[in-house]
Coordinates of C-alpha atoms and ligand atoms in Angstrom, one line a residue:
X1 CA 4.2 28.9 20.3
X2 CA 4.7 25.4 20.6
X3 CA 5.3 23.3 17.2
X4 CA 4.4 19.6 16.5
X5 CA 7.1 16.8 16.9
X6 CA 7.1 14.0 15.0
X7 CA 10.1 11.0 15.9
X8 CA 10.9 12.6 18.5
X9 CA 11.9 16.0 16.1
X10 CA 10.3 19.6 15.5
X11 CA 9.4 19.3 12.5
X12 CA 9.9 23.0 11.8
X13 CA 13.4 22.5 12.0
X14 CA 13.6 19.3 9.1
X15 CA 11.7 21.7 7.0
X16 CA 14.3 24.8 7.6
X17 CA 17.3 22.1 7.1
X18 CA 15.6 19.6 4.5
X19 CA 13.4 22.3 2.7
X20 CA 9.7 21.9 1.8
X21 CA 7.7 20.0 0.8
X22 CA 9.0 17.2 2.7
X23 CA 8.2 13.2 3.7
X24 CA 9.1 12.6 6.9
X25 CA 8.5 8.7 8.2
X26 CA 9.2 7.7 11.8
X27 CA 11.3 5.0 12.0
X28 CA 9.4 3.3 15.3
X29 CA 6.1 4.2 14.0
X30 CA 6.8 1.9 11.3
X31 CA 8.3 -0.9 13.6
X32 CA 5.7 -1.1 15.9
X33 CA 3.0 -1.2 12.9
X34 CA 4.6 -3.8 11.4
X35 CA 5.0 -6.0 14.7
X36 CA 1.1 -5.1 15.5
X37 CA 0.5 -7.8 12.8
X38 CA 3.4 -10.0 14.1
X39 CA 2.2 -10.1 17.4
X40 CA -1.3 -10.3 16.5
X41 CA -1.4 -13.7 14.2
X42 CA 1.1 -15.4 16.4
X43 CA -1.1 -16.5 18.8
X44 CA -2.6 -19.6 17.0
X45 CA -0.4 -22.8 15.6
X46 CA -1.1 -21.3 12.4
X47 CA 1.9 -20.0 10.5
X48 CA 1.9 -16.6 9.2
X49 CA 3.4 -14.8 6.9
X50 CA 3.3 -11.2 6.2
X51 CA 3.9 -10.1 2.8
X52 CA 4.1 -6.2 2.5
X53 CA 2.6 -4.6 -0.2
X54 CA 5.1 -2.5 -1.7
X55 CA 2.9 -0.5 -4.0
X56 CA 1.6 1.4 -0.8
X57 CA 5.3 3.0 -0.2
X58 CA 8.5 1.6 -1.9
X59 CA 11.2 4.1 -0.6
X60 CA 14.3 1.5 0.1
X61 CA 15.4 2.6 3.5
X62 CA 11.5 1.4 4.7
X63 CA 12.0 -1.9 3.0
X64 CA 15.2 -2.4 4.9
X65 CA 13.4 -1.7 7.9
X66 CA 10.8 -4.1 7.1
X67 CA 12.9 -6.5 6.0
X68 CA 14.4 -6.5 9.3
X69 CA 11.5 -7.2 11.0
X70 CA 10.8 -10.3 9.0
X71 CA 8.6 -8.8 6.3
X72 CA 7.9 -10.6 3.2
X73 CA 6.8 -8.7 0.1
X74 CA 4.0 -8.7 -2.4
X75 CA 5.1 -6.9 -5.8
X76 CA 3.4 -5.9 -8.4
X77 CA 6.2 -5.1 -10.9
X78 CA 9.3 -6.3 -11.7
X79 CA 10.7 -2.8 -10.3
X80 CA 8.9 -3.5 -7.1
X81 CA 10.4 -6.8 -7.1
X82 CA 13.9 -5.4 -7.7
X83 CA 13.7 -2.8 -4.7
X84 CA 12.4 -5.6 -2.4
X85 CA 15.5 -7.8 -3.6
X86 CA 17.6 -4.8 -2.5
X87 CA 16.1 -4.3 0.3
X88 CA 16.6 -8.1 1.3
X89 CA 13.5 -9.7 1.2
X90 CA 14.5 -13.8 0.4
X91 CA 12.9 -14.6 -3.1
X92 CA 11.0 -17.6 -0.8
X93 CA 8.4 -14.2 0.9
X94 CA 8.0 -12.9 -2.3
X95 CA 4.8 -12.9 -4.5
X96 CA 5.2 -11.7 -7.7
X97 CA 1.2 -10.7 -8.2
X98 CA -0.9 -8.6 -11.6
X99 CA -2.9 -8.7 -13.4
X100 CA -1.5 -8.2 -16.9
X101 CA 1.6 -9.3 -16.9
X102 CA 4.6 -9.3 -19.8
X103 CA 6.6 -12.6 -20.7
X104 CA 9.2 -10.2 -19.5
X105 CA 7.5 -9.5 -16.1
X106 CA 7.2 -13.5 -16.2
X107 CA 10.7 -14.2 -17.1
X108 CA 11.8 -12.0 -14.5
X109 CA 9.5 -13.7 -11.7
X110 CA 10.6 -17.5 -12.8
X111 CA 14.7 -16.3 -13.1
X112 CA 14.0 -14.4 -9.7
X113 CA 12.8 -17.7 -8.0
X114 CA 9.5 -16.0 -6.8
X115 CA 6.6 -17.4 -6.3
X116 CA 3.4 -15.7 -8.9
X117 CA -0.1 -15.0 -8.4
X118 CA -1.8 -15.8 -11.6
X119 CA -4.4 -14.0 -12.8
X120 CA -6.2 -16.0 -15.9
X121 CA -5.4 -19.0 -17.7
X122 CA -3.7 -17.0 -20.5
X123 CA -1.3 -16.0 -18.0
X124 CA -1.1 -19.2 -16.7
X125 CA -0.3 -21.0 -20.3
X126 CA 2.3 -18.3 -21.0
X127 CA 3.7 -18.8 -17.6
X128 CA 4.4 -22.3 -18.1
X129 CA 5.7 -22.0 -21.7
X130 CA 8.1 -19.4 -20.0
X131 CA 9.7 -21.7 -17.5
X132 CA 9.6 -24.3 -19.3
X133 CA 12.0 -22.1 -21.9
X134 CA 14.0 -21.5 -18.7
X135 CA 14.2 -25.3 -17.6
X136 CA 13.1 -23.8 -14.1
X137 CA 10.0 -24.5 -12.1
X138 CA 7.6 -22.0 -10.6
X139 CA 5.5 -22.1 -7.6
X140 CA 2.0 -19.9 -8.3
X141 CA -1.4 -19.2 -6.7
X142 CA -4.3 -18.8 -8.0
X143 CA -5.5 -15.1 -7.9
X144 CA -9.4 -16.1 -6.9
X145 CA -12.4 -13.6 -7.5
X146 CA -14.2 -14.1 -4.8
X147 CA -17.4 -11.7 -5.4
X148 CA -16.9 -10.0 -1.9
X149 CA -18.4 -5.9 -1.7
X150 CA -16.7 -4.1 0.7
X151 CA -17.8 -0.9 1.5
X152 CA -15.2 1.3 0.1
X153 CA -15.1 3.7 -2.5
X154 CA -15.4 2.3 -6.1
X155 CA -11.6 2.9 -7.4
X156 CA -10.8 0.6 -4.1
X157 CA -12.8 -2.7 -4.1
X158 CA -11.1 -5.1 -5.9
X159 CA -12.7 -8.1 -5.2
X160 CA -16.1 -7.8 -7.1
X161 CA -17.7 -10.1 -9.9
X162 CA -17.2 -7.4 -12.0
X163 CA -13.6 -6.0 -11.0
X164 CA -10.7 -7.0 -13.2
X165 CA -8.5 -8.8 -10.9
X166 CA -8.8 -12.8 -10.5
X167 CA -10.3 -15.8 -11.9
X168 CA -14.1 -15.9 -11.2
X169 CA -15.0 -18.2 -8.5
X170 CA -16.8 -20.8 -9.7
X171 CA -13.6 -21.0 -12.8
X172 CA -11.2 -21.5 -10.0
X173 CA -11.0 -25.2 -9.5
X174 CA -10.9 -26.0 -13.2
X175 CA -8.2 -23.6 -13.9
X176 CA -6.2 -25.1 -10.5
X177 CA -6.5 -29.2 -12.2
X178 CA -5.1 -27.0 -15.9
X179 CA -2.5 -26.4 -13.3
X180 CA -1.5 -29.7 -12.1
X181 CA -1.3 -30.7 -15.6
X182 CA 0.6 -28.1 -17.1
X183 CA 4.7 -28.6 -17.1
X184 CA 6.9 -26.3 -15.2
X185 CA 4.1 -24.5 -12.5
X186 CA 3.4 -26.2 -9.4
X187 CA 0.3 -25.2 -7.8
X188 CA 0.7 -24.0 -4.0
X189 CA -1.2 -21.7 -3.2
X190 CA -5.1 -19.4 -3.2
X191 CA -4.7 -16.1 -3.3
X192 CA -7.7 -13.1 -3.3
X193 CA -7.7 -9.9 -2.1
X194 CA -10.7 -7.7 -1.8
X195 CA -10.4 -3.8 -1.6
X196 CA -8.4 -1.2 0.7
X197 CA -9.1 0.8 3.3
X198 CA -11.8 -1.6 4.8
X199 CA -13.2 -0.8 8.1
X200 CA -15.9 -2.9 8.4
X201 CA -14.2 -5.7 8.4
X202 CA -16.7 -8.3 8.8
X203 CA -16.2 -8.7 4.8
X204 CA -12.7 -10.2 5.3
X205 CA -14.7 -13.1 6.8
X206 CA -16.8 -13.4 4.5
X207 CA -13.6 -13.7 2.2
X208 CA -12.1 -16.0 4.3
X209 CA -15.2 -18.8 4.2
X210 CA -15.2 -18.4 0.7
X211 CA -11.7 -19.1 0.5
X212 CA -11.4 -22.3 2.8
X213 CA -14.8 -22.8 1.0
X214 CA -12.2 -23.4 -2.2
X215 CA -9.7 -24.9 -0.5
X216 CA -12.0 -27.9 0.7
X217 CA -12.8 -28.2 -3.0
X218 CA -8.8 -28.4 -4.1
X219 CA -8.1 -31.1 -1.5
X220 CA -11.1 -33.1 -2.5
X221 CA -9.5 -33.3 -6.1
X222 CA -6.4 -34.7 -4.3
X223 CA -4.7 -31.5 -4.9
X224 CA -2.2 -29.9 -2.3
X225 CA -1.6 -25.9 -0.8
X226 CA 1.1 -24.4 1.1
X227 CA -0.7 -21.4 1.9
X228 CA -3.6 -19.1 1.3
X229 CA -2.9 -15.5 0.8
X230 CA -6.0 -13.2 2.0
X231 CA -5.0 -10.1 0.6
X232 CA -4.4 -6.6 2.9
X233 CA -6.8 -4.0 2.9
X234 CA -7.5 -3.6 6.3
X235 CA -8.5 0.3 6.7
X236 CA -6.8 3.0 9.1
X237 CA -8.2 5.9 11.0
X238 CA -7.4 8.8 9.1
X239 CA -10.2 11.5 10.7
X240 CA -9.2 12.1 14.3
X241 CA -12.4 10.8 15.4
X242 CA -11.8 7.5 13.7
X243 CA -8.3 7.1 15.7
X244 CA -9.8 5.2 18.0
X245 CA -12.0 2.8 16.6
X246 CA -10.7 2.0 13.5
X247 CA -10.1 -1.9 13.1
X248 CA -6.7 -3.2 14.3
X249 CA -4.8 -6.4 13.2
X250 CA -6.2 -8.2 16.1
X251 CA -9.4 -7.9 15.0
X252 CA -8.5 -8.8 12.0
X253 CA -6.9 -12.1 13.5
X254 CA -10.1 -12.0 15.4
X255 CA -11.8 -11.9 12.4
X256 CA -10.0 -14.3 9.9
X257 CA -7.8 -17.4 12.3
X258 CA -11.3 -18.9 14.0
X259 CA -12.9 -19.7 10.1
X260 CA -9.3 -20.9 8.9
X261 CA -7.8 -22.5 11.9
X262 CA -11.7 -24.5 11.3
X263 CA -10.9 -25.7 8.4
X264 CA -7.7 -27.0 8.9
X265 CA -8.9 -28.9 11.6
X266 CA -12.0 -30.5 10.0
X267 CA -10.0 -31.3 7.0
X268 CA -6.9 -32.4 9.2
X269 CA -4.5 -30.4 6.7
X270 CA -1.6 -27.4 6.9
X271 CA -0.6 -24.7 5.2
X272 CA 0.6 -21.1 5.6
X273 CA -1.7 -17.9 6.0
X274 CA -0.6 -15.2 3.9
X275 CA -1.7 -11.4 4.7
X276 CA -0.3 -8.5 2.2
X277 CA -0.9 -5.5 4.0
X278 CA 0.1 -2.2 2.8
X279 CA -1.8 1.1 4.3
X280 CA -1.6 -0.4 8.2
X281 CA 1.7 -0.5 8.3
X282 CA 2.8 2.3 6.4
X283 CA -0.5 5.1 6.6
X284 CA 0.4 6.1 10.0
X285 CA 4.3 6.5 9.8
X286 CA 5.0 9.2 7.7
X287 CA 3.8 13.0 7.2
X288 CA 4.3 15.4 4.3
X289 CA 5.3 19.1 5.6
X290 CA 4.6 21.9 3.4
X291 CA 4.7 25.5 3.9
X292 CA 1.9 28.1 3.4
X293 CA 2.7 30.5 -0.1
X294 CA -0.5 32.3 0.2
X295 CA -3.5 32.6 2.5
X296 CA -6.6 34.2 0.4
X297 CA -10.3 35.3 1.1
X298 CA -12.2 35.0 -1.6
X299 CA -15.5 32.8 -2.0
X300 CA -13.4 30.7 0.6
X301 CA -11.1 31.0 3.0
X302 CA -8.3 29.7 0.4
X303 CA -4.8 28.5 2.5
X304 CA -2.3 27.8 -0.2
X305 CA 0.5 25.1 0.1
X306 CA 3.4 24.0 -1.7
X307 CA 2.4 20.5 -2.4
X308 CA 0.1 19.4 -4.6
X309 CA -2.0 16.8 -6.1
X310 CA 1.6 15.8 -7.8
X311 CA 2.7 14.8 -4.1
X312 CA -0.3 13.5 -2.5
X313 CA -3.3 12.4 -4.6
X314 CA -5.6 10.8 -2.7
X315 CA -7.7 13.8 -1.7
X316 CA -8.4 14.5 -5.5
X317 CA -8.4 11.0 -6.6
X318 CA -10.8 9.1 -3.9
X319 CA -12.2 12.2 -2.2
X320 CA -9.6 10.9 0.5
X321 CA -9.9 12.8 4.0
X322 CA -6.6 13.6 5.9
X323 CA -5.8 15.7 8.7
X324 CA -4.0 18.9 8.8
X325 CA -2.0 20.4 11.5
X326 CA -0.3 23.8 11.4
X327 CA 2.7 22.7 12.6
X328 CA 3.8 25.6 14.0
X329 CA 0.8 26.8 16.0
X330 CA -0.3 23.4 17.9
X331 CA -1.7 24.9 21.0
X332 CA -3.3 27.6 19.2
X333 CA -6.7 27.8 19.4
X334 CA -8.2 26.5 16.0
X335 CA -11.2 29.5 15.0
X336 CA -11.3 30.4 11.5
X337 CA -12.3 27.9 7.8
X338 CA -10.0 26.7 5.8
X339 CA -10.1 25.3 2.4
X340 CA -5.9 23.9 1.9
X341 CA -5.2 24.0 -1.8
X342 CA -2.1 22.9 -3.4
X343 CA 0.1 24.2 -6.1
X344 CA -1.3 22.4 -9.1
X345 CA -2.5 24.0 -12.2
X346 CA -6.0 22.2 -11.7
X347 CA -9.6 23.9 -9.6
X348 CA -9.7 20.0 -8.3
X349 CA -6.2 20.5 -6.2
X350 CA -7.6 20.4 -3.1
X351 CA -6.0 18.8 -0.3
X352 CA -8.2 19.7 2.6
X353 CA -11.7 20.8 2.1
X354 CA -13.6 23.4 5.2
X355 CA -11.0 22.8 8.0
X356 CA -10.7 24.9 11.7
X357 CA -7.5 25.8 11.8
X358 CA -5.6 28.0 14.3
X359 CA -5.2 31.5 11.9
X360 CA -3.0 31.1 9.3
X361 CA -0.2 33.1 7.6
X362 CA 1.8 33.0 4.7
X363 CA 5.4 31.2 5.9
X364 CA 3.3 28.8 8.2
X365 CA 4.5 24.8 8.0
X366 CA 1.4 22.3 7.3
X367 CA 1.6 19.0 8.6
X368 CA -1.1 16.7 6.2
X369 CA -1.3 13.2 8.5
X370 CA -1.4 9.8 7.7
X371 CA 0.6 9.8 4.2
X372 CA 2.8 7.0 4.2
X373 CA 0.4 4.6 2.2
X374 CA 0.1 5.7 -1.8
X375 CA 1.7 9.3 -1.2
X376 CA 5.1 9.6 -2.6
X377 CA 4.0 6.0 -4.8
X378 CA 1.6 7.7 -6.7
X379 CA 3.6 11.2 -7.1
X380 CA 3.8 12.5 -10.3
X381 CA 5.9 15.3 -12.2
X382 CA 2.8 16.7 -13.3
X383 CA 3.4 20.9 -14.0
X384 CA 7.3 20.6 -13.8
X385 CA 7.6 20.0 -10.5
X386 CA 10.6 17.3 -9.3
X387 CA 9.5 15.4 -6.5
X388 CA 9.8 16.1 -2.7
X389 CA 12.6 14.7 -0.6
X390 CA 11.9 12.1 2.4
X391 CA 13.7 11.8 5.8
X392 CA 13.7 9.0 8.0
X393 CA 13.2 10.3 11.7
X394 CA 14.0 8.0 14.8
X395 CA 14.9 9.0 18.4
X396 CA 15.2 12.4 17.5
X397 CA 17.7 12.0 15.0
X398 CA 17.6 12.5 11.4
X399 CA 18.4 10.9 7.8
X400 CA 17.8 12.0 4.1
X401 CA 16.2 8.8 3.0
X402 CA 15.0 10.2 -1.0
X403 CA 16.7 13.5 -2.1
X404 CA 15.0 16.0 -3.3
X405 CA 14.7 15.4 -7.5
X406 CA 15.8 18.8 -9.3
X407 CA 14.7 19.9 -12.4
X408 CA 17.3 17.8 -14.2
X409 CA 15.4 15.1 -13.7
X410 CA 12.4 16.8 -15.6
X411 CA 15.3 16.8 -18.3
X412 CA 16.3 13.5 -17.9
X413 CA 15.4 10.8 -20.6
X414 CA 14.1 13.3 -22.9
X415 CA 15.4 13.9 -26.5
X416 CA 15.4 16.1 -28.9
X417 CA 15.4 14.9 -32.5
X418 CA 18.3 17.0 -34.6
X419 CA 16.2 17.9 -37.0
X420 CA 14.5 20.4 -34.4
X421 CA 17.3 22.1 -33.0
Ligands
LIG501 N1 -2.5 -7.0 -2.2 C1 -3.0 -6.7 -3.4 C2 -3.1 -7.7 -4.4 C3 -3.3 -5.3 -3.7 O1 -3.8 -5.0 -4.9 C4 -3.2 -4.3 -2.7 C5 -3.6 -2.9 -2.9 C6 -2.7 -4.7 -1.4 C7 -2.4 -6.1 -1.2 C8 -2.5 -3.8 -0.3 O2 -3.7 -3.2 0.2 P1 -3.8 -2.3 1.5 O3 -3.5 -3.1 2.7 O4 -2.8 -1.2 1.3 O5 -5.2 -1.8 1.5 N2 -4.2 3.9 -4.0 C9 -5.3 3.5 -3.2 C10 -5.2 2.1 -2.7 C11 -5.0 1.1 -3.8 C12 -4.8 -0.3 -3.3 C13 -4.3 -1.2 -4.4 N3 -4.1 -2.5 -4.0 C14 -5.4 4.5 -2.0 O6 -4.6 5.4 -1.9 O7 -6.4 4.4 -1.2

C-alpha cells in the first residue's frame, strides 16, 4: 500500500506521532508561493509590495516564514497586528485595514506606527481626533468601493455597491480633500479590494482602471499617493481539474502592471503597488489529516471523520469544494461513493459531498487538500471540541508549530458565579 507524502513526510506517520486531526503546512510550499508573487511583479520599474493577509492563516511560525521572505502584512485586528509584530513584519508593510473599527483598534494602529485603511468618514474623523490625542501622525488610505462583481459566491465579493466595505466611489475624492484638511492623517494611499477566490480575473482589471481612474482625479486636486493597494483575492485551483488552469500571479501581473504602469506614465507620477494576497499563498501549503471513526451505508455511502465543520468550514459555509485523498491507500484504485462527514452535531457537517474513493475502513487517514487559507482561522470550539494541533513539515523533517488545545482550554476564561456552586 503506498501512502501520500507531503514535505517530503508520510503523513501516516505525523498522524501516529502528532495524533489526529492534524494541520500539516509545508514549509517550501509556502516559500515558493510566496516568491511566485515576488518574482512575478518584479519585472516592471514599478515597486511592489506584498502585504499578506493574515486573516487567511495567522499561525506564528508561517508569519516568520513570510516575514523572511520580505512579506508585508495586512491586518484586520489589533490581534492580527500583534502576531505580525511578532513575527517581524516592520510597522512601515503594515496596513492596519476594517471596517468597524474601535478608538482602541485606532489607538493601537497610530501608537503601532501603522499605516490604516479607512473605511468612512466617521472613522476618518475619529481617527484624526485619536492621533491628534496621541501628538502622533498617521499615514491612511482610502478604502475605495469600487462597484466591481466578481463571480464568486455571495459571502465572497466584497467589492460591490451594495457590500459594506469602502467609501462609494463617486464619495471618494471628497472624503480624500476632508483628508488633507484634517490634522494628524496624512493621506498616502487608494486602497480597494474586491472579493476572494476570483478566477476570472479579468475583473481585477476592471478594478485596476477604476482605481488609476481615481488616482488621476487625486493628482488633479494637487493631492499626492505613495501607493495603491489592489486588494488579494486572486483564486486557486482547489478541484484537481482546476490545478492546471487556475490563474497564477503572473497573470495577475499580466493583468494589473500594463493599466497602472499607463498611468503612471501619462501622468508622469510614482508610487508603490500594493497586493494583499491571502489564499495564493497559503491555500496550497497545508493539509488537515483526519482519521476515519466510522464508515456507514445508509441512504449514502456515509465515511465518517474526526474533524469537523469546527476545523474546516468552508465546505458548510460557501459550499467550498476540496479534495480528499485516503492517505493511506494512494495507488488504490478509487471504485466506490463517498459522502465524508465530520464529527459535528449538525446534518450540514459535510466535508466532501459524492466522492470515488479507493474502499474505505474505519482506522483509514484522510487527507482534505488545499486548507491552509481560512481553515484553522475560522476554527471554532463548537461541541467541546479543543482545536487540532499544526506541524510545520520541511525536507522531511518535522516541527509542532500549534499544540493540540485540551479541554482546559474549553475551561479556560469561564466563571462560575458563587452563588451557583
Ligand atoms: N484584503 C482584504 C481587505 C480582505 O478583506 C481579504 C479577504 C484579503 C485581502 C485576502 O483575500 P484573499 O487573497 O485571501 O482572497 N473565508 C473566505 C474568504 C474571506 C476573504 C475575506 N477577505 C473563504 O474561506 O473563502
Amino acid at each position: 500500500k503506498k501512502h501520500l507524502l507531503f514535505g517530503g513526510m508520510v503523513v501516516v506517520k505525523l498522524a501516529e506521532r502528532y495524533g489526529t486531526p492534524l494541520y500539516v503546512t509545508d514549509e517550501n510550499k509556502l516559500r515558493n508561493n510566496f516568491k511566485r508573487y515576488k518574482n512575478a511583479f518584479e519585472t516592471t520599474n514599478i515597486d511592489t509590495d506584498i502585504y499578506y493577509a493574515v486573516k487567511a492563516n495567522g499561525i506564528l511560525a508561517l508569519l516568520k516564514i513570510l516575514a523572511s521572505e520580505g512579506s508585508g502584512s495586512d491586518v484586520f485586528s489589533a490581534g492580527e497586528l500583534v502576531l505580525t509584530k511578532l513575527a517581524g513584519i516592520p510597522a512601515e508593510k503594515i496596513l492596519f485595514n476594517g471596517n468597524s473599527k474601535s478608538d482602541d483598534d485606532l489607538r493601537t494602529a497610530v501608537e503601532s506606527g501603522v499605516r490604516v485603511s479607512v473605511d468612512s468618514v466617521d472613522e476618518l474623523r475619529a481617527l484624526s481626533a485619536v492621533a491628534n490625542e496621541l501628538g502622533k501622525e498617521v499615514e491612511i488610505a482610502i478604502r475605495v468601493n469600487p462597484d466591481v462583481s466578481p463571480d464568486v459566491h455571495a459571502k465572497i465579493a466584497t467589492g460591490l455597491k451594495e457590500s459594506k466595505f469602502g467609501i462609494p466611489f463617486h464619495d471618494v475624492i471628497p472624503v480624500c480633500e476632508e483628508a488633507e484638511k484634517l490634522p494628524n492623517v496624512l493621506l498616502a494611499g487608494l486602497h480597494c479590494h474586491i472579493g476572494s477566490q476570483i478566477l476570472d480575473i479579468t475583473v481585477f482589471g476592471e478594478a485596476t482602471e477604476k482605481m488609476m481612474g481615481l488616482v488621476e482625479r487625486v493628482y488633479e486636486r494637487g493631492m499626492k499617493l505613495k501607493f495603491v493597494d489592489l486588494g488579494g483575492g486572486l483564486g486557486i485551483g482547489y478541484r484537481q481539474e482546476e490545478k492546471a488552469t487556475a490563474p497564477t500571479p503572473k497573470d495577475l501581473a499580466e493583468m494589473i502592471l500594463p493599466v497602472f504602469e499607463n498611468k503612471v506614465q501619462e501622468l508622469g507620477i510614482s508610487f508603490k503597488l500594493v497586493l494583499e494576497p491571502g489564499r495564493s499563498v497559503v491555500g496550497t501549503s497545508t493539509i488537515l489529516l483526519s482519521r476515519v471513526n466510522a464508515v456507514k451505508r445508509a441512504n449514502k455511502n456515509f465515511v465518517a471523520i474526526d474533524a469537523g465543520f469546527n476545523l474546516l468550514i468552508r465546505p458548510v459555509m460557501y459550499g467550498a469544494y476540496h479534495e480528499v485523498v485516503v492517505a493511506n491507500k494512494v495507488n488504490e484504485r478509487a471504485s466506490e461513493l463517498y459522502t465524508v462527514v465530520g464529527n459535528v452535531c449538525e446534518a450540514g457537517d459535510i466535508m466532501a459531498k459524492d466522492r470515488i474513493l479507493p474502499k474505505v475502513e474505519r482506522g483509514d487517514l484522510v487527507a482534505i487538500l488545499d486548507t491552509g487559507a481560512y481553515g484553522f482561522s475560522m476554527s471554532s470550539q463548537y461541541n467541546g471540541r479543543p482545536r487540532c494541533a499544526e506541524v510545520l513539515v520541511c525536507n522531511g523533517k518535522a516541527d509542532l508549530i500549534r499544540s493540540r488545545e485540551s479541554v482546559e482550554d474549553l475551561i479556560r476564561n469561564q466563571e462560575i458565579p458563587a452563588r451557583l456552586t
